[in-house]
XYZ file of C-alpha atoms in Angstrom:
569
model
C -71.957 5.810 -107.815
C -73.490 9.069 -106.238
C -77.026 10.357 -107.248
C -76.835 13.559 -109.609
C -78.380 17.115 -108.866
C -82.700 16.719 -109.320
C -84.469 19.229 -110.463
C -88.225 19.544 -111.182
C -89.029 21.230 -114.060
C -91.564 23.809 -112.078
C -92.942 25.570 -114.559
C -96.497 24.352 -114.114
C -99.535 23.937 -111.570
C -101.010 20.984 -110.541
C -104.249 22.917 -112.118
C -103.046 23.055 -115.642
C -102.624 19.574 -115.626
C -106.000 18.728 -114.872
C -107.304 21.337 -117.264
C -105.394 19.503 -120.096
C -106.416 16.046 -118.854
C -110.121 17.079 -118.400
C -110.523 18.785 -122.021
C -109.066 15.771 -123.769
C -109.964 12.836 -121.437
C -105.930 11.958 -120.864
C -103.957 10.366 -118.911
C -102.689 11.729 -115.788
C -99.318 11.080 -116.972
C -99.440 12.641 -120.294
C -101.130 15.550 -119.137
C -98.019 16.125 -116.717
C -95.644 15.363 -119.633
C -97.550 18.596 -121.770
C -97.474 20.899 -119.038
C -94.185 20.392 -118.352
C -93.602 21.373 -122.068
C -95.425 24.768 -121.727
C -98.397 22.730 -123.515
C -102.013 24.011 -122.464
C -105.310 22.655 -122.726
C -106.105 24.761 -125.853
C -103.077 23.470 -128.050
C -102.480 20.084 -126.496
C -104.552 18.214 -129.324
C -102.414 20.085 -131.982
C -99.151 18.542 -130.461
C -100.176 15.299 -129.715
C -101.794 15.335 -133.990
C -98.992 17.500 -135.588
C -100.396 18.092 -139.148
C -98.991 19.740 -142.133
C -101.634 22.038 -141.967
C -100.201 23.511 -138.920
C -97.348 25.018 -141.362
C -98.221 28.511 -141.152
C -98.147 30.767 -144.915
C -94.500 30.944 -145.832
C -96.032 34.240 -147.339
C -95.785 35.601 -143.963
C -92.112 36.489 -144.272
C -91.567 39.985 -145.671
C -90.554 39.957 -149.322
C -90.591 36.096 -150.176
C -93.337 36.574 -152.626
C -91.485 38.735 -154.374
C -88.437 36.144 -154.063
C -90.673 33.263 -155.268
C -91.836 35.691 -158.203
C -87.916 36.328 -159.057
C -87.209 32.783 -159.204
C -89.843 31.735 -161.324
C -89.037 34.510 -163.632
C -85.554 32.702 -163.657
C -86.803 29.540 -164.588
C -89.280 30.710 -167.558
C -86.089 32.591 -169.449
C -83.361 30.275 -168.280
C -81.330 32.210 -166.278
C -78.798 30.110 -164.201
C -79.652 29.972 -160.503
C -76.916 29.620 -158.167
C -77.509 28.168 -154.811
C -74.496 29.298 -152.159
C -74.971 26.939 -149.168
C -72.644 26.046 -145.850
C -70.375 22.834 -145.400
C -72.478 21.235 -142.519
C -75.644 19.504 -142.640
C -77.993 21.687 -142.422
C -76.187 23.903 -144.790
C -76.073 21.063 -147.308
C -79.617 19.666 -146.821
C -80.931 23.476 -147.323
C -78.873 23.120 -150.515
C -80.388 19.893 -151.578
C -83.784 20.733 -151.110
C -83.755 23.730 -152.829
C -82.168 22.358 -155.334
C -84.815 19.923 -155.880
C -87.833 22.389 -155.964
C -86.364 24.437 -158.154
C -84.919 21.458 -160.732
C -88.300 20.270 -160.662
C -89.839 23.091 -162.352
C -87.360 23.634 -164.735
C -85.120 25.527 -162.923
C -81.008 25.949 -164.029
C -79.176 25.341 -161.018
C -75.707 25.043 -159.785
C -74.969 24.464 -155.887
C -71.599 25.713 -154.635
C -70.586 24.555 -151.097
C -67.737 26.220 -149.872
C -64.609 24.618 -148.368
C -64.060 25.013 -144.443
C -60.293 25.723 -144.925
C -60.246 27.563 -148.223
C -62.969 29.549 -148.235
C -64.165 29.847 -144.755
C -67.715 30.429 -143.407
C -70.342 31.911 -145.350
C -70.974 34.102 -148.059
C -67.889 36.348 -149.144
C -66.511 38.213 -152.108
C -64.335 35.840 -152.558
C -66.613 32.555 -152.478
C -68.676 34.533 -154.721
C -65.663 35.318 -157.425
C -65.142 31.193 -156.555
C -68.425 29.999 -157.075
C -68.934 31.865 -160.647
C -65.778 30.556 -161.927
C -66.676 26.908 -161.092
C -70.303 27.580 -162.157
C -70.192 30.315 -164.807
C -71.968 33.280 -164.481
C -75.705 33.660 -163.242
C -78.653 36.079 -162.788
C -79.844 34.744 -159.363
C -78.112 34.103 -156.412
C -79.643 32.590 -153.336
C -77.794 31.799 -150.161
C -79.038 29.320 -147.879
C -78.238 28.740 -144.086
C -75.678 31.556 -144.284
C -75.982 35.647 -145.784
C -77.287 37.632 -143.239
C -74.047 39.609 -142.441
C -72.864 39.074 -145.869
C -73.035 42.630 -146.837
C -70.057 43.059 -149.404
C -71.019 39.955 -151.479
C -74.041 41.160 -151.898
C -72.881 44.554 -153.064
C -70.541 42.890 -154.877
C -72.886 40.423 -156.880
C -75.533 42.905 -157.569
C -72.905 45.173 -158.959
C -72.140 42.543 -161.434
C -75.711 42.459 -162.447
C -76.965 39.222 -160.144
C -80.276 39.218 -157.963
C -79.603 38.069 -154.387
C -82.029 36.398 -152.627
C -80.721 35.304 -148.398
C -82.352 33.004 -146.656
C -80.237 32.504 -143.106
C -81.260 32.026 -139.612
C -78.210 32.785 -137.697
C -77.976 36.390 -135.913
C -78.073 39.393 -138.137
C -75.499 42.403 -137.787
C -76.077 46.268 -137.277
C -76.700 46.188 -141.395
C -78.412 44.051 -143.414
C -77.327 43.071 -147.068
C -79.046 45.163 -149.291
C -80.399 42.038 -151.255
C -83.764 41.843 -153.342
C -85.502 39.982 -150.288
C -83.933 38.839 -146.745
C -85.830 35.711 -145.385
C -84.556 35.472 -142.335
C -87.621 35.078 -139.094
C -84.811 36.141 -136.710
C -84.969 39.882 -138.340
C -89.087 40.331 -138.267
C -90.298 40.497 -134.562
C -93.819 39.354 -135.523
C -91.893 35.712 -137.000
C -91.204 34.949 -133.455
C -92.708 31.622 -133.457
C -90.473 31.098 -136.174
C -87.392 32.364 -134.458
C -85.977 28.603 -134.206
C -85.894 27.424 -137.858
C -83.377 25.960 -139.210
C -81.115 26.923 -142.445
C -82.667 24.072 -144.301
C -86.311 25.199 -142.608
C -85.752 28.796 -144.014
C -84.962 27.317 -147.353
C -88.295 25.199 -147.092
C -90.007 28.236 -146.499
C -88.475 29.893 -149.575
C -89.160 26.557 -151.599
C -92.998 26.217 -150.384
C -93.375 29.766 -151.228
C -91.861 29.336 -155.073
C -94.110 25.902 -155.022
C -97.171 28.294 -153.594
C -96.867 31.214 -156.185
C -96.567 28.568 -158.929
C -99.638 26.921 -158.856
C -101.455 30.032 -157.863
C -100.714 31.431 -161.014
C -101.234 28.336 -162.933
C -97.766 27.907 -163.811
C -96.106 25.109 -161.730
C -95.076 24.175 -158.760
C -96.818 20.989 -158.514
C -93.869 18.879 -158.000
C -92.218 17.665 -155.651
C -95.176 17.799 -153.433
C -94.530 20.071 -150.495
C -94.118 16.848 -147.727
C -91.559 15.086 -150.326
C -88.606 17.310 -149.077
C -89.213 17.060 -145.699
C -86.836 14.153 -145.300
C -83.997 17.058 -145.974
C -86.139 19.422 -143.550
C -85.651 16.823 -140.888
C -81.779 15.918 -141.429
C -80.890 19.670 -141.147
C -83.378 20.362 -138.401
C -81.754 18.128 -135.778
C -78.941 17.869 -136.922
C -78.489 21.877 -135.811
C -79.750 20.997 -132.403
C -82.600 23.655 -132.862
C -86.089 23.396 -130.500
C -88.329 20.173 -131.272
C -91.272 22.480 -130.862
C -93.679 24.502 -133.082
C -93.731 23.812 -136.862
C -90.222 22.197 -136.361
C -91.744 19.487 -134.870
C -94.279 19.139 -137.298
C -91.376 18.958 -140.051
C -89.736 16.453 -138.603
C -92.239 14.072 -137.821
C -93.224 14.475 -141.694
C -89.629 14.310 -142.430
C -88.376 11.108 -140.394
C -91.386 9.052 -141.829
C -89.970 10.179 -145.492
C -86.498 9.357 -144.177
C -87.724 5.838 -143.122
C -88.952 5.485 -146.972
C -85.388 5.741 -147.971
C -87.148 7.059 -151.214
C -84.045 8.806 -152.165
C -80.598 6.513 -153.522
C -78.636 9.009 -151.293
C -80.705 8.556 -148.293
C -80.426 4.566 -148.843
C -77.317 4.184 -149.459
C -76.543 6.726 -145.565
C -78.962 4.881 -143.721
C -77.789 1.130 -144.640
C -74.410 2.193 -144.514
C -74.658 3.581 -140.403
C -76.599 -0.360 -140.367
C -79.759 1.461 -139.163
C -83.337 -0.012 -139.288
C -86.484 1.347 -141.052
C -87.645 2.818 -137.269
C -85.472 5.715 -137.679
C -85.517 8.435 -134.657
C -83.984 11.838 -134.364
C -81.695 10.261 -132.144
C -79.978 8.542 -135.077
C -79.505 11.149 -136.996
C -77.667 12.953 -134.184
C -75.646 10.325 -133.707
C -75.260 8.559 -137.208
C -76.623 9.634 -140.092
C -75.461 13.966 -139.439
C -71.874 12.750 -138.271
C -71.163 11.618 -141.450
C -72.531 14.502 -143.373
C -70.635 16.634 -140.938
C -67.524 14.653 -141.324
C -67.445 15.607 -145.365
C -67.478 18.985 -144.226
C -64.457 18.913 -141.450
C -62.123 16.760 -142.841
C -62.733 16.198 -146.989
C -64.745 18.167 -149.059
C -68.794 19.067 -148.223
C -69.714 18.739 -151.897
C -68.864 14.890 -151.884
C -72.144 14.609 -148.992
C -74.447 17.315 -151.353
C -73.443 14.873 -154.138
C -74.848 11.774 -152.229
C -78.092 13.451 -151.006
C -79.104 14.585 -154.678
C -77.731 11.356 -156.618
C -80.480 9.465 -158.834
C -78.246 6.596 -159.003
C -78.104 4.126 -156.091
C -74.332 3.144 -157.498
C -73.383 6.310 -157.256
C -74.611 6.885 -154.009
C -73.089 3.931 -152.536
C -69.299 5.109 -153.581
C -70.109 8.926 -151.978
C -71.743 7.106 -148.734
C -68.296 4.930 -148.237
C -65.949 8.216 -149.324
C -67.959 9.639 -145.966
C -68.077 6.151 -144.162
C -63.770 6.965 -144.390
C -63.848 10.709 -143.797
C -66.102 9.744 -140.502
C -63.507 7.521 -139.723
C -60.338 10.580 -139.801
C -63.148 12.368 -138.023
C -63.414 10.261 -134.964
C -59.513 9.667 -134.964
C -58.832 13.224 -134.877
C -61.515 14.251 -132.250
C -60.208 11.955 -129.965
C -56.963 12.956 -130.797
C -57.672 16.920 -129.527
C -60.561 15.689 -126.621
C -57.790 13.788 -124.899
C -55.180 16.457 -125.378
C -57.501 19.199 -123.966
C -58.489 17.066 -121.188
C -54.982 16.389 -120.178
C -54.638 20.398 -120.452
C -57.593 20.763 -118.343
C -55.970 18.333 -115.319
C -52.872 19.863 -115.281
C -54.357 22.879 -114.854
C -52.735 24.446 -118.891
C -56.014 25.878 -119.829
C -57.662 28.942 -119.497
C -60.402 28.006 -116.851
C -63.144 29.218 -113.905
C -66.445 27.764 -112.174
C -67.845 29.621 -115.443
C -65.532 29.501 -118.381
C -63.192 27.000 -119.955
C -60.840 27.209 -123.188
C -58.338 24.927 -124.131
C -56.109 25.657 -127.182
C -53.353 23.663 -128.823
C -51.015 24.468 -131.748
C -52.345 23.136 -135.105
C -55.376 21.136 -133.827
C -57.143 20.064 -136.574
C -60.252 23.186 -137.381
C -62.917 21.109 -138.504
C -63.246 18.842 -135.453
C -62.553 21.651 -132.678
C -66.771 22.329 -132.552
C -67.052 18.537 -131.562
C -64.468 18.651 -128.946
C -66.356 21.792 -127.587
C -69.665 20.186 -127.390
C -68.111 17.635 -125.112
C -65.912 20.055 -122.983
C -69.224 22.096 -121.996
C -71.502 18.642 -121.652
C -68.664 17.549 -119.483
C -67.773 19.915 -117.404
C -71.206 21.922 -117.987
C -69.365 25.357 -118.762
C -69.209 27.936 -122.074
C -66.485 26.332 -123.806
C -63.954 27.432 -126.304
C -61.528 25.152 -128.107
C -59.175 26.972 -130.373
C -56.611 25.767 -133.064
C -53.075 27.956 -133.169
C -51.540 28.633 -136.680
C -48.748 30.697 -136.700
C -49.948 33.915 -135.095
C -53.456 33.599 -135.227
C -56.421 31.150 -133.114
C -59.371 29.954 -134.602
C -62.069 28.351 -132.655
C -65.784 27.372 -131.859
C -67.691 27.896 -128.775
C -70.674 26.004 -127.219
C -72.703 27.594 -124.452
C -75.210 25.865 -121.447
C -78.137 26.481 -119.570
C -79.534 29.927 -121.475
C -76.631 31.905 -122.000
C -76.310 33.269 -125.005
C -72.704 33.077 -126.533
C -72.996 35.652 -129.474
C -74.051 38.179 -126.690
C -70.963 37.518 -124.797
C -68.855 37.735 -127.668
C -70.141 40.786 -128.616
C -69.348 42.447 -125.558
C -65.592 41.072 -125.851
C -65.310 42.143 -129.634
C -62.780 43.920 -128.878
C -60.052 41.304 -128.793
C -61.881 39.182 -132.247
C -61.190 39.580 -135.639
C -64.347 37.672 -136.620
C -67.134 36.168 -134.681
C -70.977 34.573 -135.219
C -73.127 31.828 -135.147
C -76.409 31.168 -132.506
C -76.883 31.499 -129.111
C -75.327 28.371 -128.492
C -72.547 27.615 -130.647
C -70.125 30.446 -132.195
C -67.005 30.304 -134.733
C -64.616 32.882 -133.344
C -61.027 34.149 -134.739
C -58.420 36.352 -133.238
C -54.787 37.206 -132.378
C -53.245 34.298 -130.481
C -51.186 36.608 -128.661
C -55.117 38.183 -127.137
C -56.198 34.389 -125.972
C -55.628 35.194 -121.839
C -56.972 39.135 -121.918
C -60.178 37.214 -124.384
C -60.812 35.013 -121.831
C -60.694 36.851 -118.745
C -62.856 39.350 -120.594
C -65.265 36.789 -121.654
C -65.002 35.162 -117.918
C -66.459 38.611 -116.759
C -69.256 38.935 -118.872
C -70.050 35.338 -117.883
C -69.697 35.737 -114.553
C -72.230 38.533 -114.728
C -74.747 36.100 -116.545
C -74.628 32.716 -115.439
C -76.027 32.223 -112.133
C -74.540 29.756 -109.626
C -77.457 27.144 -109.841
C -77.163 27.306 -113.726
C -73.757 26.247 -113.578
C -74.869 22.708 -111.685
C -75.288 19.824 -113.548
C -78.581 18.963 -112.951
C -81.441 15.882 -113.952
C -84.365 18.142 -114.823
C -87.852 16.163 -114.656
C -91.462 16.838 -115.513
C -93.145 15.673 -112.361
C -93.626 12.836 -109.436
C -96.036 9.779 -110.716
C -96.810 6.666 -109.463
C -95.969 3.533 -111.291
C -99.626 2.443 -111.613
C -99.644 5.735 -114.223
C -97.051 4.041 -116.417
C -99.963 1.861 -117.681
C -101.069 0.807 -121.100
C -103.108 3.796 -121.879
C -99.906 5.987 -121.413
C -97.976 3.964 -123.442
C -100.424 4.252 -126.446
C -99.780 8.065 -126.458
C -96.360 7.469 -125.703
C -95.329 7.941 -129.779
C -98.049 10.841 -129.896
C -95.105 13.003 -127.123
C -92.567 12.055 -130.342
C -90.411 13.368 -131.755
C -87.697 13.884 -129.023
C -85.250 16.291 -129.303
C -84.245 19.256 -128.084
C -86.285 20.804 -125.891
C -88.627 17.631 -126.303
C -87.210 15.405 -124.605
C -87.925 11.967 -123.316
C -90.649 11.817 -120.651
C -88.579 12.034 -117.220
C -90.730 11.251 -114.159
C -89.569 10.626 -110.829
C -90.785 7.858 -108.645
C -90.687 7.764 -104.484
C -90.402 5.301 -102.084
C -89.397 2.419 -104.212
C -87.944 -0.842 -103.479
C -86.254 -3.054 -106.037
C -88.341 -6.538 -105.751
C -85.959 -8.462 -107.877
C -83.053 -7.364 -109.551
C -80.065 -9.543 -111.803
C -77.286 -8.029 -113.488
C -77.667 -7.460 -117.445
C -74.923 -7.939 -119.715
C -71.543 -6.795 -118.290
C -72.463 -4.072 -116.215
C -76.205 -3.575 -116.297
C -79.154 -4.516 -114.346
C -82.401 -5.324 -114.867
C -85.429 -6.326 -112.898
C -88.362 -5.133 -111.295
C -89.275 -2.248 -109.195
C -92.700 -1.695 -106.845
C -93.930 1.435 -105.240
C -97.124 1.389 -103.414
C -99.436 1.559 -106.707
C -97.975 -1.158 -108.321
C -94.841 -3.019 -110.061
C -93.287 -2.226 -113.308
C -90.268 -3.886 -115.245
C -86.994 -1.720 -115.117
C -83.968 -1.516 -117.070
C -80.855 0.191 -115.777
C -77.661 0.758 -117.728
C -74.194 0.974 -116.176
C -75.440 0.576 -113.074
C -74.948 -3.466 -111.896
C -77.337 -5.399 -108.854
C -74.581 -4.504 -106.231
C -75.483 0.051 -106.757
C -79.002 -1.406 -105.665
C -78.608 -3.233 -102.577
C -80.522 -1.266 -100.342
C -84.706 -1.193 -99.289
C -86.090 1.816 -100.212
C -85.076 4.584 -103.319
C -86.257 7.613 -104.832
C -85.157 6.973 -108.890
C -85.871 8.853 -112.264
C -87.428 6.621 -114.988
C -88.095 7.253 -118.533
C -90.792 5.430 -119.823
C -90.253 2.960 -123.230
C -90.992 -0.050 -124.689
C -88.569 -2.657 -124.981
C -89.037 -4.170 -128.340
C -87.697 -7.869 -128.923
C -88.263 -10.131 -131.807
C -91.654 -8.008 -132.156
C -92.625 -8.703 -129.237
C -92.795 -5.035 -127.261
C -93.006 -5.270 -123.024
C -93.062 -1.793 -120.985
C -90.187 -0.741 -119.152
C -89.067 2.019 -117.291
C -85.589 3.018 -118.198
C -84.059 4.023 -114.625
C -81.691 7.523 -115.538
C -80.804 7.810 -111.584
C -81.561 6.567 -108.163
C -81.404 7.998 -104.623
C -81.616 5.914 -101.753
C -83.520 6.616 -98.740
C -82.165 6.680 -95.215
């Protein structure tokens, strides 16, 4: 079992450190852990106490108060609102918590999800014509967590006499829909720090603005109180796989303590059916709870997953949480399905594929799982990946990029063989002419090529800094849940540790080993997974370690989890 590609972090002086560690009296180790996040002395106490009052105005975004004023204007004359959201989860959580905020004021409103297969992504003329005739007609439109390119919809539904309010985070195109506002931080250059919302964290924006105008003019917007839909914030937040930094952080740390409420039927009835306990962590909703609102989305019908995360009724909410208990199921069956087909493509060398680029493509490969298989292509083989589906003449597909590359860029300079592309930086929808897949790729291969450099294309450990075991003390591990949440570009405290030797070591369960390690500071407990006591024979090792606290029968010991080990010559 050979030692993986280290990398330290680097971004940081041994100065900044002590700068952060001498203004706030912290430990050594925690100081290293904020530096390596870009953290300095002079905002390290608002991430380690992320407050609601860190939100910044949602009246910062161009035009919102004139959305919010719109809205309520809606509500006071009983015009129907119509909420046009996406089929994934933070699509559908945007939907929700809208929803909410504006039901709870006395709002009219009718949510309209579109299907993957019928109606395709976004906002169109045609979900529009879709969504009145399920709905009826309406004076107010809002999209949420889609819009921004949707530029003959909107022409199209104020034409017809509707107001259309976008809220979107995804790239914008050359035009912009000529709606009555366009909340969207991606389009305003001074909403950088904002750049990494979510759909369902523009949509909180909108919401907190409508909540904010309403009890500034004495009219509502009392209830729900602002932290009460935060539990949607969170499940749409990380679910997209957007930066754990800034005031998403703050949201979801809010959010996940709602979420561990389980105030909501819906939100019950999800969480007992993935069997999870009350200490929820972003990590299970990446890997349990968003799966299954995904899976509504891919393989039955999105609205059945809206309908569980609004019910009242905790009956009701258990039959929609087993109808996406089953549609998981197809999920997983099918995604395994394609993964082992484009792997076999992949070894006998059928794909399209470089040191830089990989696609894979099979002939009626079920569309709503291809993103999944894509993910795992490019965290496999740590390349761009594409996975397209073949029907009759034409490929559909998703993308998912690494390191910093951004994918929509690339696409955009290979436009030229797509019908249709968007989505972020990294993770794109793409369509074209199946007979274009092999001068697409080589084009795309190119641009990569020109990008990508060849260190970014290793697979590498990245950690925040050398420590000594003696650091991994008690007083670290009481600010060890002030570094949460962890998430994307948070991550779990990675430190590496020289010169070890493994003082006793017995094998864990079938393959694991456990035990404890000494440096010259001190001795610590250590936990190391898929690794057994014969890996670890020799004296000495350099390892990685991530700091956590076992918990058993309440009863919590500190461990370092070991994530790789080198051994010394």
């Amino acid at each position: 079992m050979g030692a993986k590609n280290w990398k330290f972090v680097g971004q940081y002086q041994e100065s900044d450190v002590s700068k952060i560690q001498n203004r706030l009296f912290l430990p050594h180790a925690v100081a290293v852990y904020l530096a390596a996040r870009g953290v300095t002395a002079e905002n390290a106490q608002a991430f380690l106490s992320p407050n609601l009052e860190n939100l910044s105005d949602p009246y910062r975004f161009p035009g919102i108060k004139e959305a919010a004023a719109r809205l309520w204007e809606a509500v006071f004359r009983q015009e129907p609102i119509l909420i046009h959201g996406d089929y994934d989860t933070d699509g559908i959580t945007a939907s929700a918590l809208l929803g909410l905020a504006l039901r709870s004021n006395g709002g009219i409103v009718h949510s309209f999800i579109p299907h993957r297969f019928d109606d395709g992504y976004g906002f169109t003329p045609e979900s529009l014509e879709k969504a009145l005739n399920a709905h009826g007609d309406c004076k107010v439109l809002v999209t949420v967590d889609c819009g921004i390119t949707s530029c003959d919809a909107v022409e199209k539904a104020t034409a017809m006499g509707i107001d259309v309010i976008i809220t979107d985070h995804h790239e914008a195109g050359q035009e912009l829909p000529k709606a009555i506002a366009v909340i969207n931080p991606k389009i305003y250059p001074e909403l950088e720090d904002l750049h990494c919302l979510s759909g369902a964290g523009v949509a909180f924006k909108l919401a907190h603005a409508f909540m904010k105008y309403g009890v500034e003019n004495q009219i509502g917007g009392y209830h729900p109180k602002i932290e009460e839909i935060l539990d949607y914030v969170a499940l749409g937040t990380v679910a997209d796989i957007v930066p754990l930094l800034g005031e998403n952080r703050v949201m979801v740390k809010y959010g996940i303590d709602i979420l561990r409420k389980q105030l909501r039927p819906g939100i019950r009835a999800l969480i007992e059916g993935c069997h999870l306990k009350n200490e929820l962590t972003p990590a299970d909703i990446t890997f349990k709870l968003a799966p299954r609102i995904n899976a509504a989305g891919r393989v039955g019908d999105a609205n059945v997953a809206l309908k569980l995360l609004e019910s009242d009724n905790i009956v009701h909410a258990y039959q929609c949480a087993s109808e996406l208990e089953n549609f998981n199921r197809t999920r997983q069956n099918k995604e395994q399905e394609i993964y082992q087909d484009a792997c076999e493509q992949i070894r006998q060398n059928l794909a399209w594929q470089s040191d830089c680029a990989l696609l894979v493509a099979g002939r009626n490969w079920h569309q709503g799982v291809i993103g999944i298989v894509a993910s795992r292509l490019a965290r496999d083989y740590n390349r761009p990946t594409i996975v397209l589906t073949i029907q009759g003449d034409d490929a559909y597909g998703s993308g998912r990029s690494i390191s910093n590359l951004n994918l929509v860029e690339v696409l955009g300079k290979t436009s030229h063989f797509l019908e249709r592309f968007g989505g972020h930086p990294m993770a794109v929808g793409i369509g074209l002419k199946a007979e274009h897949i092999a001068e697409f790729f080589d084009a795309m291969e190119r641009e990569i090529r020109q990008q990508l450099t060849a260190d970014q294309l290793e697979s590498h450990l990245v950690y925040d800094g050398d420590l000594q075991l003696a650091e991994m003390d008690e007083s670290f591990f009481n600010y060890l849940p002030h570094l949460a949440p962890f998430g994307h570009s948070n991550t779990k405290p990675l430190f590496r540790f020289n010169d070890v030797e493994f003082v006793r070591c017995s094998l864990a369960g079938d393959s694991h080993s456990r035990g404890i390690i000494r440096d010259r500071s001190g001795q610590m407990e250590f936990i190391a997974f898929n690794r057994p006591p014969s890996t670890l024979r020799g004296r000495h090792y350099d390892v990685l370690g991530s700091p956590q606290l076992n918990t058993h029968y309440h009863t919590s010991t500190m461990q370092i989890n070991l994530i790789d080990v080198k051994e010394l010559d």
